[in-house]
XYZ file of C-alpha atoms in Angstrom:
726
model
C -0.094 0.049 0.241
C 1.077 3.230 -1.054
C 2.246 5.507 1.860
C 0.231 8.247 2.909
C 2.772 10.902 2.395
C 3.546 9.843 -1.057
C 0.569 10.524 -3.580
C 0.319 10.702 -7.159
C -0.122 14.659 -7.030
C 3.498 14.921 -4.846
C 5.658 12.719 -7.025
C 4.437 14.628 -10.177
C 5.285 17.763 -8.265
C 8.584 16.297 -7.683
C 9.261 15.029 -11.154
C 8.136 18.563 -12.873
C 10.892 20.138 -10.382
C 14.010 18.042 -11.546
C 16.034 19.329 -14.237
C 15.509 17.858 -17.517
C 17.061 14.706 -18.124
C 16.894 11.016 -16.077
C 16.698 10.962 -12.902
C 16.681 8.178 -10.544
C 14.316 6.872 -7.517
C 16.681 8.225 -5.073
C 16.983 11.469 -6.687
C 13.480 11.692 -5.678
C 13.107 10.435 -2.344
C 16.231 12.982 -1.622
C 14.649 15.834 -2.892
C 11.151 15.155 -1.620
C 12.336 14.114 1.668
C 10.822 10.746 2.094
C 12.445 7.959 4.064
C 13.911 4.957 2.292
C 11.524 2.520 3.196
C 9.009 4.165 0.752
C 11.433 2.780 -2.142
C 8.837 0.562 -3.115
C 5.444 2.396 -3.006
C 8.168 4.785 -5.404
C 8.965 2.213 -8.145
C 5.385 1.011 -7.799
C 4.131 4.734 -8.406
C 7.040 5.175 -11.308
C 6.547 1.944 -13.237
C 2.379 2.721 -13.361
C 3.484 6.262 -14.753
C 5.607 3.549 -17.801
C 2.782 1.550 -18.429
C 1.020 5.368 -18.901
C 3.507 6.451 -21.672
C 4.408 9.263 -19.421
C 8.014 8.004 -18.301
C 10.736 5.869 -20.198
C 12.466 3.184 -17.938
C 16.224 2.494 -18.765
C 18.147 -0.626 -18.215
C 19.810 0.814 -15.703
C 16.785 1.958 -13.769
C 16.625 5.714 -14.194
C 13.635 7.316 -15.793
C 13.082 9.776 -18.396
C 10.133 12.016 -18.840
C 9.125 11.005 -22.522
C 7.181 14.780 -22.669
C 6.096 17.739 -20.503
C 3.460 16.918 -18.298
C 0.229 18.442 -19.326
C -2.398 18.981 -16.657
C -6.147 19.993 -16.901
C -8.852 20.676 -14.355
C -12.493 19.210 -14.979
C -15.562 17.374 -13.161
C -16.389 13.657 -13.445
C -19.170 12.486 -15.471
C -20.839 9.177 -15.544
C -21.028 8.066 -19.481
C -22.846 4.585 -19.865
C -20.994 2.417 -17.161
C -18.079 4.332 -16.928
C -16.653 7.772 -15.634
C -15.408 10.446 -17.540
C -13.870 13.766 -17.555
C -15.696 16.685 -18.788
C -12.951 19.452 -19.108
C -12.799 23.020 -18.714
C -11.544 23.458 -22.092
C -15.351 21.553 -22.977
C -13.275 18.348 -24.050
C -14.600 15.007 -22.904
C -11.590 12.782 -22.000
C -11.876 9.076 -20.783
C -10.168 7.659 -17.417
C -6.916 5.697 -18.256
C -6.194 2.583 -16.241
C -4.219 2.419 -13.326
C -6.103 4.878 -11.544
C -4.916 5.594 -7.931
C -7.841 7.821 -6.908
C -11.559 6.718 -5.823
C -13.190 9.299 -7.513
C -16.848 9.651 -7.580
C -19.497 11.178 -10.162
C -19.495 15.194 -9.518
C -15.743 15.258 -8.023
C -14.075 18.227 -9.501
C -10.637 16.834 -10.010
C -7.162 17.805 -11.501
C -5.983 15.294 -13.983
C -2.787 14.659 -16.261
C -3.259 14.280 -19.858
C -1.872 10.535 -21.296
C -0.155 10.217 -24.443
C -3.048 9.378 -27.182
C -3.424 6.155 -28.490
C -4.432 5.380 -31.827
C -7.812 5.516 -32.424
C -8.281 5.846 -29.004
C -10.130 9.026 -27.058
C -8.087 10.900 -25.239
C -7.356 9.570 -21.668
C -6.420 11.373 -18.322
C -5.062 10.425 -14.842
C -6.533 11.793 -12.120
C -4.014 13.256 -9.694
C -5.701 14.983 -7.053
C -9.670 15.501 -5.915
C -9.922 19.219 -5.831
C -13.625 18.982 -4.374
C -16.401 16.487 -3.903
C -19.741 17.181 -5.034
C -21.371 14.930 -2.944
C -21.903 15.350 0.600
C -24.967 13.242 0.828
C -26.286 10.036 -0.633
C -28.697 7.396 -1.000
C -28.276 3.637 -0.283
C -29.426 0.111 0.836
C -28.288 -1.069 4.434
C -26.566 -4.534 4.670
C -25.530 -6.525 6.968
C -22.038 -6.235 8.575
C -20.034 -9.001 8.911
C -17.684 -9.081 10.982
C -17.932 -5.430 11.745
C -20.169 -3.115 13.839
C -22.768 -1.269 12.400
C -23.957 -1.699 8.873
C -22.829 -1.378 5.594
C -24.439 1.227 3.052
C -24.616 0.329 -0.348
C -24.700 4.073 -1.821
C -25.825 4.227 -5.506
C -24.778 7.893 -7.088
C -25.158 8.359 -11.037
C -24.765 4.973 -11.540
C -22.049 4.377 -9.501
C -21.676 2.134 -6.656
C -19.584 2.178 -3.598
C -19.691 1.192 0.280
C -19.696 3.330 3.207
C -19.975 2.110 6.917
C -22.806 3.325 9.005
C -21.280 2.962 12.665
C -23.295 1.173 15.142
C -24.638 4.358 16.833
C -26.209 5.843 13.787
C -27.054 2.330 12.449
C -29.499 0.345 14.564
C -30.296 -3.463 13.366
C -33.207 -2.997 12.114
C -31.970 -0.740 9.124
C -30.880 -3.886 7.197
C -32.811 -3.845 3.877
C -33.782 -0.202 4.136
C -33.373 2.624 1.716
C -31.356 5.822 3.884
C -29.838 8.929 3.451
C -26.374 9.535 4.933
C -24.249 12.220 5.160
C -20.801 11.287 3.973
C -18.001 12.006 6.821
C -14.821 10.434 5.296
C -14.628 9.846 1.432
C -13.975 6.015 0.291
C -10.567 5.063 -1.598
C -9.047 2.088 -3.244
C -7.942 0.992 0.322
C -10.681 1.602 2.759
C -14.364 2.175 2.548
C -16.387 5.501 3.665
C -18.011 6.462 6.603
C -21.533 8.313 6.838
C -23.894 8.957 9.806
C -27.623 8.155 8.966
C -29.728 11.269 8.142
C -33.501 9.854 6.995
C -34.536 6.404 6.525
C -36.626 6.378 3.534
C -38.569 3.294 3.694
C -37.746 -0.473 2.585
C -35.683 -1.418 -0.698
C -38.819 -3.594 -1.743
C -41.524 -0.599 -1.540
C -41.605 0.981 -5.297
C -42.844 4.043 -3.781
C -38.786 4.319 -2.479
C -37.578 4.543 -5.538
C -38.170 8.070 -6.175
C -36.537 10.054 -3.451
C -33.972 7.328 -3.686
C -33.371 8.394 -7.453
C -34.023 12.303 -6.781
C -31.497 12.586 -3.973
C -29.067 10.508 -6.124
C -29.554 13.616 -8.568
C -29.143 16.107 -5.715
C -32.728 17.055 -6.100
C -33.999 18.659 -2.986
C -37.014 16.636 -1.248
C -38.044 19.221 1.297
C -38.558 22.789 1.366
C -37.376 24.841 4.219
C -39.318 26.268 6.985
C -38.726 29.747 5.841
C -39.683 29.000 1.810
C -42.983 27.177 3.437
C -44.101 30.133 5.822
C -43.485 32.205 2.882
C -45.946 30.068 0.490
C -48.330 30.269 3.334
C -48.451 33.944 3.825
C -48.915 34.250 -0.014
C -51.694 31.790 -0.200
C -53.845 33.317 2.680
C -53.647 36.924 0.618
C -57.403 37.533 -0.980
C -56.761 38.133 -4.718
C -59.545 40.417 -5.065
C -57.636 42.824 -3.116
C -55.686 43.135 -6.117
C -58.537 44.450 -8.741
C -57.300 48.056 -8.399
C -53.864 47.700 -9.773
C -54.678 45.149 -12.418
C -57.568 44.836 -15.631
C -60.399 42.656 -14.808
C -60.510 40.334 -17.587
C -62.741 37.798 -15.957
C -65.248 38.284 -18.772
C -63.201 36.365 -21.035
C -63.701 32.502 -21.885
C -60.086 31.333 -20.412
C -59.832 27.383 -20.020
C -56.681 25.278 -19.108
C -56.100 22.394 -21.253
C -53.546 19.804 -19.446
C -52.893 16.209 -18.704
C -55.819 14.419 -16.426
C -53.411 14.094 -13.562
C -52.069 17.994 -13.746
C -52.457 20.216 -10.889
C -50.281 22.910 -11.389
C -51.947 25.224 -14.310
C -49.652 27.830 -15.491
C -51.789 28.830 -18.689
C -54.928 29.263 -19.689
C -56.121 30.460 -23.145
C -58.998 31.900 -25.387
C -59.466 32.915 -28.900
C -61.580 35.519 -30.381
C -62.460 35.540 -34.419
C -62.221 39.466 -35.494
C -63.461 41.244 -37.954
C -61.924 40.100 -41.661
C -60.908 37.014 -40.800
C -58.327 38.220 -38.313
C -57.675 36.585 -34.750
C -57.211 37.802 -31.060
C -55.695 34.933 -28.842
C -55.205 35.649 -24.929
C -52.664 33.594 -23.140
C -52.853 34.026 -19.534
C -49.768 32.994 -17.354
C -50.011 32.660 -13.568
C -48.526 35.648 -12.073
C -46.035 33.918 -9.862
C -43.277 36.855 -9.562
C -46.122 38.476 -7.348
C -45.777 35.831 -4.670
C -42.352 34.705 -5.263
C -40.102 38.194 -4.106
C -36.501 38.038 -5.806
C -34.132 37.362 -2.837
C -36.744 35.756 -0.682
C -36.870 32.353 0.958
C -39.087 31.284 -1.677
C -36.621 32.632 -4.267
C -33.830 30.826 -3.121
C -35.890 27.696 -2.927
C -37.287 27.895 -6.566
C -33.776 28.978 -7.612
C -32.151 25.594 -6.197
C -34.072 23.638 -7.983
C -34.862 25.485 -11.040
C -37.587 22.990 -12.237
C -40.298 21.099 -11.176
C -39.711 17.437 -11.555
C -41.876 14.871 -12.685
C -42.074 11.340 -11.889
C -44.378 8.814 -12.809
C -47.308 9.182 -10.489
C -45.495 12.010 -8.667
C -43.830 15.156 -8.707
C -41.124 17.225 -7.113
C -42.614 20.725 -7.517
C -40.215 24.181 -7.798
C -42.506 25.791 -5.502
C -44.557 24.548 -2.187
C -47.814 23.091 -2.695
C -49.849 26.558 -1.482
C -48.156 28.162 -4.655
C -47.901 25.633 -7.493
C -50.915 23.567 -6.860
C -52.862 26.746 -4.924
C -52.984 30.462 -5.262
C -51.082 30.685 -8.252
C -52.516 27.428 -10.250
C -54.940 28.663 -12.616
C -58.136 26.304 -11.281
C -61.657 26.775 -12.567
C -64.116 29.283 -11.510
C -61.125 30.941 -9.190
C -60.154 34.300 -9.380
C -56.321 34.814 -9.710
C -53.419 37.427 -10.940
C -52.172 36.641 -14.169
C -50.149 38.101 -16.949
C -52.285 38.069 -19.827
C -50.807 38.542 -23.499
C -53.330 39.818 -26.133
C -52.008 38.719 -29.162
C -53.479 39.973 -32.769
C -52.526 37.574 -35.678
C -53.683 38.301 -39.471
C -55.823 35.100 -41.171
C -52.920 33.159 -41.767
C -51.565 33.219 -37.879
C -48.816 36.198 -38.355
C -48.425 38.067 -35.052
C -49.170 41.756 -35.723
C -49.313 43.312 -32.446
C -48.560 42.210 -28.911
C -50.574 44.021 -25.680
C -49.547 42.869 -22.030
C -52.281 43.384 -19.343
C -51.753 43.046 -15.454
C -54.995 41.220 -15.034
C -57.284 39.293 -12.498
C -58.886 36.749 -14.757
C -61.170 33.445 -13.872
C -60.866 30.411 -15.663
C -64.074 29.259 -17.283
C -62.718 25.454 -17.447
C -60.212 23.289 -16.748
C -60.278 20.688 -19.814
C -57.985 17.742 -20.600
C -56.428 16.812 -23.592
C -58.755 13.880 -24.056
C -61.952 16.077 -23.623
C -60.865 18.815 -26.038
C -59.624 15.870 -28.464
C -63.247 14.256 -28.416
C -64.829 17.536 -28.739
C -62.930 18.203 -32.038
C -63.583 15.004 -33.204
C -66.897 14.867 -32.365
C -68.003 18.642 -33.236
C -71.398 18.144 -35.007
C -72.685 15.464 -32.456
C -72.557 15.625 -28.729
C -68.552 15.837 -28.402
C -69.336 19.518 -26.912
C -71.703 17.948 -24.006
C -71.028 19.393 -20.706
C -69.139 22.265 -21.834
C -69.903 25.876 -21.674
C -71.225 26.918 -24.894
C -68.775 29.693 -25.580
C -65.970 27.509 -25.090
C -67.334 24.756 -27.224
C -67.829 26.632 -29.928
C -64.213 28.362 -29.844
C -62.269 24.991 -29.675
C -63.057 24.023 -33.396
C -61.774 27.878 -34.037
C -58.781 27.415 -32.068
C -57.924 23.999 -34.070
C -57.843 26.153 -37.154
C -56.146 28.938 -35.933
C -53.284 26.620 -34.419
C -52.964 24.816 -37.946
C -52.346 28.048 -39.211
C -49.652 29.115 -36.813
C -47.873 25.252 -37.319
C -47.870 25.715 -41.050
C -46.446 29.035 -40.481
C -43.524 27.489 -38.262
C -43.358 24.621 -40.533
C -42.607 26.728 -43.692
C -39.793 28.689 -42.377
C -38.233 25.399 -41.672
C -39.190 24.599 -37.720
C -38.686 20.806 -37.267
C -41.279 18.327 -35.794
C -39.575 15.500 -34.463
C -43.026 13.990 -32.954
C -40.907 11.344 -31.097
C -43.840 9.358 -28.431
C -42.959 9.753 -24.685
C -43.399 7.165 -21.924
C -46.969 6.514 -20.411
C -46.454 4.712 -17.063
C -49.167 3.474 -15.142
C -49.271 2.472 -11.443
C -51.836 0.365 -9.522
C -52.574 1.656 -5.971
C -49.661 -0.095 -4.640
C -46.835 1.917 -6.553
C -46.649 -1.199 -8.792
C -45.754 -0.626 -12.181
C -48.929 -2.538 -14.512
C -48.111 -0.742 -18.214
C -45.199 1.306 -20.048
C -46.485 2.091 -23.409
C -46.460 5.064 -25.530
C -48.320 8.369 -24.337
C -50.941 9.424 -27.290
C -49.916 12.474 -29.668
C -53.340 14.375 -29.763
C -54.439 17.404 -32.164
C -54.943 18.885 -28.565
C -51.851 18.921 -27.349
C -50.591 20.784 -30.446
C -53.666 23.496 -29.954
C -51.900 24.163 -26.512
C -47.951 24.183 -27.381
C -48.927 26.492 -30.641
C -50.339 28.853 -28.431
C -47.494 28.717 -26.092
C -44.851 29.403 -28.447
C -46.663 32.285 -30.037
C -46.738 33.489 -26.507
C -42.847 32.804 -26.019
C -41.869 34.336 -28.877
C -43.772 37.416 -28.433
C -42.409 38.237 -25.163
C -38.668 37.265 -26.295
C -39.368 40.089 -29.105
C -40.829 42.650 -26.989
C -37.861 42.504 -24.624
C -34.613 41.560 -27.289
C -34.490 45.326 -27.989
C -34.412 46.541 -24.667
C -30.557 46.908 -23.529
C -31.612 48.033 -20.053
C -33.725 44.722 -19.113
C -32.206 42.350 -21.424
C -33.662 39.242 -22.087
C -33.169 35.128 -20.916
C -33.292 33.323 -24.041
C -34.252 29.690 -24.840
C -31.417 29.121 -27.797
C -30.613 26.287 -29.810
C -27.716 26.660 -31.964
C -27.627 24.594 -35.667
C -26.041 20.986 -35.715
C -22.520 20.311 -35.844
C -21.379 20.043 -39.270
C -19.829 16.627 -38.582
C -22.777 15.239 -37.392
C -24.786 16.171 -40.301
C -22.551 14.829 -42.445
C -22.569 11.534 -41.004
C -26.430 11.873 -41.272
C -26.648 12.750 -44.720
C -24.311 9.459 -45.229
C -26.960 7.480 -43.572
C -30.057 8.729 -45.144
C -28.116 8.388 -48.803
C -28.566 4.777 -48.551
C -32.394 5.364 -48.676
C -32.200 7.877 -51.387
C -32.952 10.886 -48.858
C -31.272 14.102 -48.343
C -29.027 14.656 -51.469
C -29.815 18.690 -51.068
C -28.414 19.271 -47.497
C -25.611 21.556 -46.756
C -24.172 20.196 -43.975
C -22.001 23.603 -43.671
C -25.175 25.912 -44.110
C -27.589 23.612 -42.573
C -31.253 24.639 -43.348
C -33.751 23.799 -41.456
C -36.702 23.668 -44.436
C -33.925 21.091 -45.741
C -34.345 18.922 -43.161
C -38.020 19.014 -42.427
C -38.390 17.811 -45.941
C -36.313 14.839 -45.309
C -38.133 14.249 -42.297
C -41.092 14.361 -44.518
C -40.284 11.886 -46.741
C -38.926 9.508 -44.589
C -42.233 9.231 -42.935
C -43.282 6.836 -45.493
C -40.369 4.535 -45.023
C -39.786 1.655 -42.487
C -36.845 3.653 -41.356
C -38.932 7.114 -39.951
C -38.490 6.536 -36.565
C -35.010 5.745 -36.607
C -34.081 8.841 -38.865
C -35.902 11.223 -36.661
C -33.882 9.569 -33.613
C -30.994 10.053 -35.739
C -31.757 13.917 -36.972
C -32.610 14.322 -33.307
C -28.912 13.088 -31.942
C -27.181 15.523 -34.506
C -28.954 18.171 -32.999
C -27.267 20.586 -30.263
C -29.004 20.609 -26.941
C -31.067 23.668 -26.301
C -30.013 26.184 -23.405
C -30.419 29.253 -21.538
C -28.666 32.321 -22.535
C -28.663 35.994 -22.562
C -26.864 35.985 -26.160
C -29.643 35.566 -28.332
C -28.139 33.097 -31.413
C -31.481 31.912 -31.970
C -33.533 28.452 -31.978
C -32.539 26.043 -34.815
C -35.173 23.581 -34.277
C -38.304 26.097 -34.088
C -36.860 28.261 -36.854
C -37.135 31.239 -34.847
C -34.878 34.077 -34.462
C -35.720 35.469 -31.563
C -37.367 32.925 -28.255
C -37.727 32.562 -24.831
C -39.202 30.426 -22.241
C -42.422 32.815 -20.478
C -45.193 30.213 -20.166
C -45.044 27.974 -17.504
C -43.291 29.704 -14.229
C -45.074 27.704 -11.871
C -42.825 25.040 -12.760
C -39.710 26.641 -14.710
C -37.164 29.165 -12.902
C -36.259 30.986 -16.206
C -39.727 31.648 -16.811
C -39.838 33.414 -13.750
C -37.087 35.053 -14.584
C -38.836 36.236 -17.622
C -41.561 37.849 -16.021
C -39.360 39.568 -13.746
C -37.858 40.840 -16.929
C -41.070 42.158 -18.460
C -42.468 43.654 -15.536
C -38.935 45.721 -15.707
C -39.328 46.407 -19.525
C -43.043 47.891 -18.758
C -42.179 49.886 -15.830
C -44.409 47.888 -12.955
C -40.761 47.177 -11.237
C -37.615 47.794 -10.782
C -36.570 44.393 -9.270
C -35.438 41.792 -12.059
C -31.733 40.505 -12.567
C -29.380 42.555 -13.929
C -28.492 42.270 -17.695
C -24.755 41.372 -16.667
C -26.069 38.671 -14.642
C -28.275 36.655 -17.170
C -25.646 34.653 -18.662
C -25.098 32.804 -15.124
C -28.647 32.512 -14.787
C -28.770 30.839 -18.190
C -26.262 28.606 -17.240
C -27.552 27.361 -13.877
C -31.162 26.782 -15.323
C -29.427 24.656 -18.111
C -27.583 22.530 -15.075
C -30.308 22.331 -13.144
C -32.972 21.497 -16.630
C -30.398 18.749 -17.648
C -30.131 17.484 -13.999
C -33.926 17.066 -13.988
C -34.113 15.458 -17.501
C -31.229 12.520 -16.065
C -33.420 11.980 -12.915
C -36.913 11.736 -15.213
C -35.225 9.120 -17.622
C -33.718 7.062 -14.946
C -37.218 6.634 -13.214
C -38.499 5.566 -16.735
C -35.550 3.180 -17.201
C -36.524 1.825 -13.420
C -39.456 1.622 -14.058
C -39.496 -0.393 -17.218
C -37.397 -3.018 -15.631
C -39.605 -3.193 -12.826
C -42.371 -3.941 -15.496
C -40.266 -6.545 -17.750
C -38.352 -8.378 -14.551
C -41.244 -11.031 -14.355
C -41.617 -11.475 -17.761
C -38.009 -13.259 -18.154
C -38.326 -16.032 -21.251
C -41.248 -14.110 -23.137
C -41.218 -13.942 -26.899
C -41.899 -10.211 -28.031
C -42.021 -8.336 -31.307
C -39.909 -5.336 -31.849
C -37.667 -2.961 -34.363
C -34.086 -2.296 -33.921
C -33.544 1.503 -32.590
C -29.762 1.726 -32.585
C -26.837 0.184 -33.357
C -23.720 0.128 -31.627
C -20.432 -1.779 -31.809
C -21.226 -3.906 -28.789
C -24.988 -4.885 -30.185
C -28.265 -3.404 -30.992
C -30.958 -1.906 -29.116
C -34.430 -3.225 -29.717
C -37.280 -1.146 -28.897
C -40.923 -3.403 -28.644
C -43.848 -2.904 -30.783
C -46.350 -3.295 -27.882
C -44.656 -1.326 -25.106
C -42.257 1.662 -24.934
C -39.796 -0.768 -23.877
C -35.804 -0.786 -25.041
C -33.308 -3.562 -24.459
C -30.071 -4.345 -25.497
C -29.012 -7.358 -27.998
C -25.586 -7.839 -27.307
C -22.817 -9.392 -29.580
C -22.013 -11.717 -27.031
C -25.454 -13.622 -27.767
C -25.321 -13.477 -31.413
C -23.896 -16.493 -31.769
C -24.200 -17.668 -35.145
C -21.635 -15.516 -36.493
C -18.844 -13.056 -36.128
C -20.041 -9.198 -36.127
C -18.683 -6.222 -37.414
C -20.085 -2.859 -36.741
C -20.308 -0.439 -39.679
C -20.325 3.138 -38.359
C -21.799 5.095 -41.820
C -24.759 2.782 -42.082
C -25.575 1.763 -38.719
C -25.619 -1.943 -38.784
C -24.199 -5.506 -37.705
C -23.052 -7.708 -40.568
C -22.106 -10.917 -39.872
C -18.733 -11.976 -41.571
C -19.539 -15.177 -42.859
C -23.080 -15.336 -43.513
C -23.837 -11.762 -44.195
C -26.878 -11.480 -41.908
C -27.324 -7.750 -40.933
C -29.106 -5.727 -38.269
C -30.054 -1.968 -39.270
C -32.045 0.761 -38.062
C -35.897 0.195 -37.984
C -35.454 -3.974 -38.952
C -38.316 -6.029 -37.593
C -36.884 -8.544 -35.159
C -38.070 -11.300 -32.600
C -36.449 -11.184 -29.360
C -36.648 -12.849 -25.976
C -36.262 -11.264 -22.504
C -32.961 -12.712 -21.305
C -32.280 -10.742 -18.408
C -33.178 -7.676 -16.466
C -30.957 -5.883 -14.442
C -33.132 -3.223 -11.417
C -30.147 -1.958 -10.197
C -28.336 -1.033 -13.535
C -31.450 -0.083 -15.256
C -30.851 -2.286 -17.916
C -32.665 -4.800 -19.857
C -31.290 -7.377 -22.059
C -32.958 -9.652 -24.838
C -31.570 -12.299 -27.132
C -32.882 -12.946 -30.430
C -35.836 -15.682 -30.868
C -33.866 -17.964 -33.275
C -30.453 -17.767 -31.219
C -31.903 -17.975 -27.525
C -28.933 -19.947 -25.533
C -29.218 -22.683 -23.801
C -28.644 -22.110 -20.108
C -28.689 -24.514 -16.727
C -31.818 -24.303 -14.583
C -29.472 -22.544 -12.160
C -28.068 -20.156 -14.347
C -31.924 -19.113 -15.380
C -32.730 -19.052 -11.679
C -29.625 -16.843 -11.146
C -30.720 -14.906 -13.925
C -34.117 -14.075 -12.293
C -33.007 -13.293 -8.893
C -30.458 -10.888 -9.831
C -33.331 -8.867 -11.996
C -35.391 -8.948 -9.196
C -32.274 -6.888 -6.785
C -33.449 -3.770 -5.518
């Protein structure tokens, strides 16, 4: 074991301080003042640096630095089953073997860039942990063998490690319980870490325990502090009608909310009025959250910390306490509410002509669901409007016509409509998964989306020329040229995309590719490949436009109950209109945008993990069953299959393609057998058998139905038992 005084970081500092040329281990020991007993640990460290290509060792036992040491800093991130370093230079680096530091995902580290090997991604050697991001962890308690207390098997961003809970912190009844713990000593390769108990979340086999476990693993706050809750209760107790003197009374408008059946936080309500000459007037009312959440308050701090509400199947972690999110801010039917209302006057083709903003008092006429609206639209000449307010029932078909005009305008200017499915996860009363499917995509969804897109653009346009206020934009840069070249090479196999210019991407040309692909078996795969070619959208004070929406100026405004950037935009709009002086200064908007982007991605990762976990739970009792599906992605280690009847994806590993040796073609996204020429490519229909489910890894493995291995009964039982671990 390496002496604690002899660290890799200290050794590198000594080597860097030596004169150029060969050096001996004795010189290092003398220079550092290390005792001769450290010679063996020192030789081990030096030999590791030789193996990594940093040093060269002569026959006489001296060492020579191959090239000047190049250090860099960054943060460790999880990618698949491995950690990678996201450098401050914007590059991603793989972690080389022979690491001497037991670092965790999220750690800020100092690393050494290694000589790049042929056809390998640049690798680094971790030198020093500058800062641990994780101070609290979630995991399952296990019985301790031969030691006091119990072990906590922590799971952080897919990385598993052990911490010891001492007996005064861990009573025996904690075994098989999921707990939250605070790290007191971080684990190393030589010893486990130490932690103290914070809270017991529940039994490991209780499905409701999964959600707080995943939330805490992604550093998502579960509870609001007392100050934020007190402010929320005080705000909720304010009589809304007392604000009427300072507001425009718009309670006569036939505003309605349209949301999912299980929604409770209603940010937005809409109404449409036909105007003379074929013109339209769209009213978009958005909850005036900034009236209740003052900048710099405890509520604001809580919302800033969260950045966004996080939606899990059957549960939600709200950005604001429920007294606001489901109470006084929510635009519930037949309840007076404070709102910022956009009056959007449009021509007969959906072109925006004028925008007015009202500081208003409103009253939603009805709380509609997507399904109810769709039923009304589908049965406009029969009883589809039964039970609806007469004015609302007459408005919905007009809204469909108007929103189709908005959509056609967007598509004509080059907006991309990927229309990919979302997971529809249904649980029973005990939290067990009973179905994982694709959520239906209805015309009713499009009505709301088009109205919100128009409102978001209108507010961004009002703010964009105000240098004294600034704006927080939702930006989406054009795709990377190389990514588009790769995409073009693939779609050319299907006689698509010959007019694309990867160096000057045009959304209209890409939209045409999607339209043409819609009639092919590869439609879904082409949509997904193009989506993967896109850059991620983000928040920024610098307006570079939104490529995917083909919008020159776009921001988020319509969801302030659940998104912090929308709350920021509300404050900026009020300052622009002279209604307040309290808002983020223009110079501070860029770090605000970066923070909001990070919070959004953290929430997305947690939501994806919940979907993956629920998918595994749904499939874990179906090992050995046969399913139909299609190839959704191809890699050098196998291909992924998405099932036809369920929104479930799993891997067919090349290890289980036993009929041939398969070679991956990156250009065609295919695997081809070298002898029999059997080929697997995107969109191809396949029959598979469920082989294994790993709950802890959130992984599902399939095998081809005609290549099912013949395991022993003991192996079958092992696969099943591993699948049911939790």
